[in-house]
Coordinates of C-alpha atoms and ligand atoms in Angstrom, one line a residue:
M1 CA -31.9 5.9 0.4
K2 CA -34.7 3.7 -1.0
T3 CA -33.3 1.4 -3.6
E4 CA -34.7 -2.0 -2.7
N5 CA -36.8 -2.5 -5.8
I6 CA -35.0 -0.4 -8.3
N7 CA -32.6 -2.0 -10.8
P8 CA -29.4 0.0 -10.3
L9 CA -28.6 -0.5 -14.0
S10 CA -31.9 0.8 -15.3
N11 CA -30.4 4.2 -16.2
M12 CA -27.4 2.8 -17.9
K13 CA -26.2 4.1 -21.3
P14 CA -26.2 1.5 -24.1
V15 CA -23.0 -0.6 -24.6
G16 CA -20.3 1.4 -26.3
E17 CA -21.6 4.8 -25.0
E18 CA -20.5 4.4 -21.4
P19 CA -17.9 6.9 -20.1
F20 CA -14.3 6.2 -20.9
L21 CA -12.3 5.0 -17.9
L22 CA -9.1 7.0 -17.4
T23 CA -8.2 4.8 -14.5
P24 CA -5.5 2.2 -13.9
G25 CA -7.8 -0.7 -14.2
P26 CA -10.4 -1.9 -14.6
L27 CA -10.1 0.1 -17.8
T28 CA -11.8 0.7 -21.1
T29 CA -11.7 -2.4 -23.3
T30 CA -12.5 -2.9 -27.0
M31 CA -15.7 -4.3 -28.2
R32 CA -13.8 -7.3 -29.5
T33 CA -12.6 -8.0 -26.0
K34 CA -16.1 -7.6 -24.5
E35 CA -17.6 -9.8 -27.2
A36 CA -15.2 -12.6 -26.3
M37 CA -17.2 -13.0 -23.1
L38 CA -20.4 -13.9 -24.8
R39 CA -19.8 -17.7 -24.8
D40 CA -19.9 -20.1 -21.8
W41 CA -17.0 -22.5 -21.5
G42 CA -16.4 -25.7 -19.6
S43 CA -13.2 -25.3 -17.6
W44 CA -12.2 -28.9 -18.3
D45 CA -12.8 -28.6 -22.1
Q46 CA -9.9 -29.3 -24.4
E47 CA -10.5 -25.9 -26.2
F48 CA -10.3 -24.0 -22.9
K49 CA -7.1 -25.8 -22.0
K50 CA -5.6 -24.6 -25.3
V51 CA -6.6 -21.1 -24.4
T52 CA -4.9 -21.3 -21.1
A53 CA -1.8 -22.8 -22.7
R54 CA -1.7 -20.0 -25.4
I55 CA -2.0 -17.3 -22.8
R56 CA 0.8 -18.7 -20.6
K57 CA 3.1 -19.1 -23.7
S58 CA 2.4 -15.5 -24.9
L59 CA 3.2 -14.0 -21.5
I60 CA 6.5 -15.9 -21.1
D61 CA 7.5 -14.7 -24.6
M62 CA 6.6 -11.2 -23.7
C63 CA 9.5 -11.1 -21.2
D64 CA 11.8 -13.4 -23.1
G65 CA 11.4 -16.1 -20.5
G66 CA 12.3 -19.0 -22.8
A67 CA 12.7 -22.4 -21.2
D68 CA 13.9 -21.1 -17.8
Y69 CA 10.7 -19.4 -16.8
D70 CA 7.0 -20.4 -16.5
C71 CA 3.8 -18.6 -16.2
V72 CA 1.2 -19.3 -13.5
P73 CA -2.2 -17.6 -13.8
M74 CA -4.0 -17.2 -10.5
Q75 CA -7.7 -16.4 -9.8
G76 CA -8.5 -13.1 -8.1
S77 CA -7.4 -9.5 -8.5
G78 CA -3.8 -8.5 -8.8
S79 CA -3.2 -8.3 -5.0
F80 CA -4.2 -12.0 -4.7
S81 CA -1.3 -12.8 -7.1
V82 CA 1.1 -10.5 -5.1
E83 CA 0.1 -12.3 -1.9
A84 CA 0.5 -15.7 -3.7
A85 CA 4.0 -14.7 -4.9
L86 CA 5.3 -13.3 -1.6
S87 CA 4.1 -16.3 0.3
S88 CA 5.3 -18.9 -2.2
F89 CA 8.7 -17.5 -3.1
I90 CA 9.9 -16.0 0.2
P91 CA 10.5 -19.0 2.4
R92 CA 9.3 -18.8 6.0
E93 CA 12.9 -18.4 7.2
G94 CA 13.6 -15.8 4.5
K95 CA 13.7 -12.0 4.9
A96 CA 12.6 -9.4 2.4
L97 CA 13.6 -5.8 1.7
I98 CA 10.5 -4.0 0.5
L99 CA 11.1 -0.8 -1.5
M100 CA 8.2 1.5 -0.9
N101 CA 7.1 4.8 -2.4
G102 CA 3.3 4.5 -2.4
A103 CA 0.3 2.4 -1.7
Y104 CA 1.3 -0.7 -3.5
G105 CA 4.7 -1.0 -1.7
Q106 CA 2.8 -0.4 1.5
R107 CA 0.3 -3.2 0.6
A108 CA 3.2 -5.6 0.0
A109 CA 4.5 -4.8 3.5
K110 CA 1.1 -5.3 5.0
T111 CA 0.8 -8.6 3.2
M112 CA 4.1 -9.7 4.8
D113 CA 2.6 -8.8 8.2
Y114 CA -0.4 -11.1 7.6
L115 CA 2.0 -13.8 6.4
G116 CA 4.1 -13.3 9.6
R117 CA 7.3 -13.2 7.5
E118 CA 10.3 -11.1 8.2
Y119 CA 11.0 -7.9 6.3
V120 CA 12.5 -4.5 6.4
T121 CA 11.5 -1.5 4.3
L122 CA 13.0 1.5 2.6
D123 CA 10.2 4.0 2.6
K124 CA 10.7 7.0 0.3
G125 CA 7.2 8.5 1.0
D126 CA 4.9 9.5 -1.8
Y127 CA 7.0 10.6 -4.7
L128 CA 10.7 9.7 -4.4
P129 CA 12.2 6.6 -6.0
A130 CA 14.5 4.3 -4.0
M131 CA 18.0 4.9 -5.4
P132 CA 20.3 2.0 -6.3
D133 CA 23.1 3.1 -3.9
E134 CA 20.6 3.2 -1.0
V135 CA 19.5 -0.4 -1.8
A136 CA 23.2 -1.5 -2.1
A137 CA 24.0 0.0 1.4
I138 CA 21.0 -1.9 3.0
L139 CA 21.9 -5.2 1.3
D140 CA 25.6 -4.8 2.3
A141 CA 24.7 -4.1 5.9
D142 CA 22.2 -6.9 6.3
K143 CA 23.2 -10.3 5.0
D144 CA 20.0 -11.9 6.2
I145 CA 18.0 -10.3 3.4
T146 CA 17.2 -12.9 0.8
H147 CA 14.7 -11.1 -1.4
V148 CA 14.0 -7.5 -2.6
V149 CA 10.5 -6.5 -3.6
L150 CA 10.1 -3.6 -6.0
V151 CA 7.0 -2.0 -7.5
H152 CA 7.8 -1.2 -11.2
C153 CA 5.3 1.5 -11.8
E154 CA 4.0 2.7 -8.4
T155 CA 0.4 3.4 -9.6
S156 CA -0.4 5.6 -6.6
S157 CA 1.8 8.4 -7.9
G158 CA 2.5 7.1 -11.4
I159 CA 6.3 7.0 -10.8
L160 CA 8.3 4.6 -12.9
N161 CA 10.9 3.3 -10.5
P162 CA 14.5 2.6 -11.7
L163 CA 14.0 -1.1 -12.1
K164 CA 17.1 -1.9 -14.1
E165 CA 19.5 -0.1 -11.8
I166 CA 18.0 -1.7 -8.7
S167 CA 18.0 -5.1 -10.4
D168 CA 21.7 -4.8 -11.1
V169 CA 22.4 -4.0 -7.4
V170 CA 20.2 -6.9 -6.2
I171 CA 21.6 -9.5 -8.6
S172 CA 25.3 -8.4 -8.1
R173 CA 24.7 -9.1 -4.4
D174 CA 23.3 -12.5 -5.0
R175 CA 19.8 -11.7 -3.7
K176 CA 16.5 -12.5 -5.4
L177 CA 14.2 -9.9 -7.0
I178 CA 10.4 -9.9 -6.9
V179 CA 8.8 -7.4 -9.2
D180 CA 5.3 -6.0 -9.0
S181 CA 5.0 -5.0 -12.6
M182 CA 1.2 -5.0 -12.3
S183 CA 0.5 -1.7 -14.0
A184 CA 3.5 -1.7 -16.4
F185 CA 3.9 -5.2 -17.9
G186 CA 2.8 -5.3 -21.5
A187 CA 3.6 -1.6 -22.1
I188 CA 7.0 -1.1 -20.6
A189 CA 9.7 -3.5 -21.8
L190 CA 10.7 -6.1 -19.2
S191 CA 13.1 -8.8 -20.3
V192 CA 14.7 -11.4 -18.1
K193 CA 17.8 -10.8 -20.2
D194 CA 18.2 -7.4 -18.6
I195 CA 16.3 -8.0 -15.4
P196 CA 16.7 -11.6 -14.3
F197 CA 13.9 -11.5 -11.7
E198 CA 13.0 -14.5 -9.6
C199 CA 9.4 -13.7 -10.2
M200 CA 7.2 -11.0 -11.6
V201 CA 3.5 -10.3 -11.0
S202 CA 0.9 -8.6 -13.2
S203 CA -2.8 -9.0 -13.9
A204 CA -5.4 -9.2 -16.7
N205 CA -6.9 -5.8 -16.4
K206 CA -3.9 -3.4 -16.8
C207 CA -1.7 -2.9 -19.9
I208 CA -2.8 -6.0 -21.7
E209 CA -6.3 -4.5 -21.6
G210 CA -8.3 -7.5 -20.4
V211 CA -11.1 -7.5 -17.9
P212 CA -10.6 -8.1 -14.1
G213 CA -10.6 -11.7 -12.7
F214 CA -7.1 -13.1 -12.6
G215 CA -3.5 -12.2 -12.2
F216 CA -0.4 -14.1 -13.3
I217 CA 3.0 -14.8 -12.0
I218 CA 6.0 -15.4 -14.2
A219 CA 8.8 -17.1 -12.3
R220 CA 12.0 -19.0 -12.8
K221 CA 11.2 -22.8 -12.9
T222 CA 13.8 -23.3 -10.2
A223 CA 12.0 -20.9 -8.0
L224 CA 8.7 -22.7 -8.7
E225 CA 10.2 -26.0 -7.8
A226 CA 11.7 -24.5 -4.6
A227 CA 8.4 -22.9 -3.6
K228 CA 6.9 -26.2 -2.7
G229 CA 5.5 -26.1 0.9
N230 CA 6.2 -22.3 1.4
S231 CA 2.7 -21.0 1.0
H232 CA 0.4 -20.3 4.0
S233 CA -2.6 -20.8 1.8
L234 CA -4.0 -23.6 -0.4
C235 CA -5.8 -21.2 -2.8
L236 CA -2.8 -19.0 -3.2
D237 CA -0.1 -21.7 -3.4
V238 CA 1.7 -20.8 -6.7
H239 CA 3.7 -24.1 -6.6
D240 CA 0.5 -26.2 -6.3
Q241 CA -1.3 -24.2 -9.0
W242 CA 1.7 -24.6 -11.3
A243 CA 2.1 -28.3 -10.7
A244 CA -1.6 -29.0 -11.2
M245 CA -1.8 -26.9 -14.3
N246 CA 1.2 -28.6 -15.9
A247 CA -0.2 -32.0 -15.0
T248 CA -3.8 -31.5 -16.3
G249 CA -3.8 -28.3 -18.4
Q250 CA -6.5 -27.0 -16.1
W251 CA -6.8 -24.5 -13.4
R252 CA -7.0 -26.1 -9.9
F253 CA -10.2 -24.4 -9.0
T254 CA -13.0 -22.8 -11.1
P255 CA -11.3 -20.3 -13.5
P256 CA -12.9 -17.1 -14.5
T257 CA -13.7 -18.5 -17.9
H258 CA -15.2 -15.4 -19.5
T259 CA -12.3 -13.3 -18.3
V260 CA -9.8 -15.8 -19.6
L261 CA -11.4 -15.7 -23.1
A262 CA -11.4 -11.9 -23.0
F263 CA -7.8 -11.9 -22.1
L264 CA -6.9 -14.1 -25.0
E265 CA -8.7 -11.7 -27.3
A266 CA -6.9 -8.8 -25.6
L267 CA -3.5 -10.5 -26.1
L268 CA -4.2 -11.0 -29.8
Q269 CA -4.9 -7.3 -30.1
H270 CA -1.7 -6.5 -28.2
E271 CA 0.2 -8.6 -30.7
E272 CA -1.5 -6.9 -33.6
E273 CA -0.6 -3.5 -32.2
G274 CA 3.1 -4.4 -32.3
G275 CA 3.5 -6.0 -28.9
V276 CA 5.1 -4.1 -26.0
A277 CA 6.7 -1.5 -28.3
G278 CA 3.4 -0.8 -30.0
R279 CA 1.5 -0.5 -26.8
F280 CA 4.2 1.8 -25.3
K281 CA 4.0 4.1 -28.3
R282 CA 0.3 4.6 -27.9
Y283 CA 0.4 5.1 -24.2
D284 CA 3.4 7.5 -24.4
N285 CA 1.5 9.6 -27.0
N286 CA -1.5 9.6 -24.7
R287 CA 0.7 10.9 -21.9
Q288 CA 2.3 13.6 -23.9
I289 CA -1.1 15.0 -25.1
L290 CA -2.5 14.8 -21.6
I291 CA 0.4 16.5 -19.8
S292 CA 0.9 19.3 -22.3
G293 CA -2.8 19.9 -22.4
M294 CA -3.2 20.0 -18.6
R295 CA -0.2 22.3 -18.2
K296 CA -1.8 24.6 -20.8
L297 CA -4.9 24.7 -18.5
G298 CA -2.7 25.6 -15.6
F299 CA -2.5 22.2 -13.8
E300 CA 0.8 20.7 -12.7
T301 CA 2.1 17.2 -12.3
L302 CA 3.3 15.8 -8.9
L303 CA 6.3 14.3 -10.6
A304 CA 9.2 15.9 -12.4
D305 CA 9.1 14.8 -16.1
R306 CA 11.8 12.2 -15.9
W307 CA 9.9 10.1 -13.4
I308 CA 6.4 10.2 -15.1
S309 CA 5.2 6.9 -16.4
P310 CA 3.1 6.5 -19.5
I311 CA 0.6 4.6 -17.3
I312 CA -1.0 7.2 -15.1
T313 CA -0.2 10.8 -14.1
T314 CA -0.9 12.5 -10.8
F315 CA -1.9 16.2 -10.8
F316 CA -2.0 18.5 -7.8
C317 CA -5.5 19.7 -6.9
P318 CA -5.7 23.5 -7.6
T319 CA -5.7 26.0 -4.8
D320 CA -8.7 27.9 -6.4
P321 CA -11.4 28.0 -3.7
N322 CA -14.0 26.9 -6.2
F323 CA -12.3 23.5 -6.7
E324 CA -13.9 20.6 -5.0
F325 CA -12.9 17.1 -6.2
T326 CA -16.3 15.4 -6.0
R327 CA -17.9 18.1 -8.2
F328 CA -15.0 18.1 -10.5
Y329 CA -15.3 14.3 -11.0
E330 CA -19.0 14.5 -11.6
E331 CA -18.7 17.4 -14.1
I332 CA -16.1 15.4 -16.1
K333 CA -18.2 12.2 -15.9
T334 CA -21.2 14.1 -17.3
R335 CA -18.9 14.9 -20.3
G336 CA -18.1 11.2 -20.8
Y337 CA -14.9 10.5 -18.8
I338 CA -14.1 8.9 -15.5
I339 CA -10.9 10.1 -13.7
Y340 CA -9.4 8.8 -10.5
P341 CA -9.0 10.3 -7.0
G342 CA -5.5 10.7 -5.7
K343 CA -3.8 8.2 -3.3
L344 CA -1.1 10.4 -1.7
T345 CA -0.7 10.9 2.0
I346 CA 0.5 14.5 2.0
V347 CA -0.8 16.7 -0.8
A348 CA -4.3 16.7 -2.4
S349 CA -4.2 15.2 -5.9
F350 CA -6.1 13.4 -8.6
R351 CA -5.0 11.0 -11.3
I352 CA -5.6 10.5 -15.0
G353 CA -4.7 7.2 -16.6
C354 CA -3.3 6.8 -20.1
I355 CA -3.9 3.0 -20.3
G356 CA -6.8 1.0 -21.8
S357 CA -8.3 1.2 -25.2
L358 CA -7.7 5.0 -25.5
D359 CA -6.1 7.0 -28.2
A360 CA -5.2 10.6 -29.0
A361 CA -8.8 11.6 -29.6
N362 CA -9.8 10.4 -26.2
M363 CA -7.0 12.4 -24.5
H364 CA -8.1 15.5 -26.4
G365 CA -11.7 14.6 -25.3
V366 CA -10.8 14.4 -21.6
L367 CA -8.9 17.7 -21.8
A368 CA -12.0 19.4 -23.3
A369 CA -14.1 17.8 -20.5
I370 CA -11.7 19.2 -17.8
K371 CA -11.8 22.6 -19.4
G372 CA -15.6 22.5 -19.4
A373 CA -15.7 21.3 -15.8
C374 CA -13.4 24.2 -14.7
E375 CA -15.7 26.7 -16.4
A376 CA -18.8 25.2 -14.9
M377 CA -17.3 25.4 -11.4
G378 CA -16.2 29.0 -12.0
M379 CA -12.5 28.2 -11.5
T380 CA -10.0 30.8 -12.7
D381 CA -6.8 29.3 -11.4
C382 CA -5.8 25.7 -11.8
S383 CA -2.3 26.0 -10.4
P384 CA -1.2 24.0 -7.3
P385 CA -0.1 25.4 -3.9
A386 CA 3.4 26.8 -3.9
E387 CA 4.6 24.2 -1.3
A388 CA 3.6 21.4 -3.6
L389 CA 6.0 22.7 -6.3
E390 CA 8.8 23.1 -3.8
Q391 CA 8.5 19.4 -3.0
R392 CA 8.7 18.6 -6.7
K393 CA 11.9 20.6 -7.0
L394 CA 13.6 18.4 -4.5
Q395 CA 12.7 15.4 -6.6
S396 CA 14.0 16.7 -9.9
E397 CA 17.3 17.3 -8.2
L398 CA 17.8 13.5 -8.0
G399 CA 20.3 12.0 -10.5
N400 CA 19.6 12.1 -14.2
E401 CA 20.9 8.8 -15.5
T402 CA 17.9 6.4 -15.3
S403 CA 17.0 4.2 -18.2
Y404 CA 13.8 2.3 -18.7
Ligands
PLP1 C1 -3.4 -2.6 -9.7 C2 -2.2 -2.9 -9.0 C3 -2.1 -3.9 -8.0 C4 -3.2 -4.9 -7.7 O1 -4.4 -4.2 -7.4 P1 -5.8 -5.0 -7.4 O2 -6.7 -4.0 -7.0 O3 -5.7 -6.1 -6.4 O4 -5.9 -5.6 -8.8 C5 -0.9 -4.1 -7.4 N1 0.2 -3.4 -7.7 C6 0.1 -2.3 -8.5 C7 1.4 -1.5 -8.7 C8 -1.0 -2.0 -9.2 O5 -1.1 -1.0 -10.1

């Protein structure tokens, strides 16, 4: 491919006409959020310090953290903040139980391998949630476990894990809870009054609808104090970032200034929309339109209804011999929407996100694009293989009493 002297952006559509991102982040942002990035800022400037302080305060308020919790922003993508949290809050002599049902739980375990810290896993595969009684049994049998790591919405399948029930089990057994709420925080209520986590991790470019560039850790102040000396890494040391930020109001090392400003603007819009409840309402409506429309076209969801998050939904790839994901993706993109490939280990799938600056009209738009793609590809049957549906039946037989 000869591309040396060609500007790869030369064919780009004008701002505001680019395809909508139906992905779990980076995602479609508003013009107001994009425009917040037009100014250059000095990172030591008083005004910029006020921006950082305002962001930290809003995020603490979002989970009712009050005076007991603090918020530490951290440069990098969300995984940098997860690594920072695992290494800072799980002491070198600690031991974690990692609850896995997808790629992000697996990544947490892999991070622990890199850190050389002890852990065990409960691996439920691609689409089953860890159940509270299973977690209780593991904690009762292994008194060395100090921390439990749970992914709130496992973005690889879109499953919303039973956080409250698992939190109750962990807290009642006097262990500490670390929550990866990367893809849920800001859209699904998470209050320390119900779920008294030790720490929670999320990032700028998910449900708050900012642009990529940093993550944030909300943690108990006692945990932040105790984290001193735990981290393997200077850059990812949450205690050091926290202590320096509280002492100077600045980020220790160069902050992604434009991203931080975009995030403040995104937070203001989150507040205007009615906070977490308002955001949930829009995403939930997006999900309902998407799922009912896809089922009308003949597609089926990986998950039984009660486990489907309003964040992202996984659909089985159809058995129709004319289906081919790459072509499907391109046909949909031509019609103005970007979808996401699947991330499952067993069955072929693709994903469609409900998060970002998207509303009912966009969800109807993507449904029309998918219908058009199927017609263009000569597909007549969008239903999944029978085995796939058998697997889902097993899942829907699991208890019914979850609350989130
Ligand atoms: C997005 C996401 C992450 C972080 O991914 P990055 O690509 O590093 O931003 C971690 N956990 C979950 C559940 C996520 O959805």
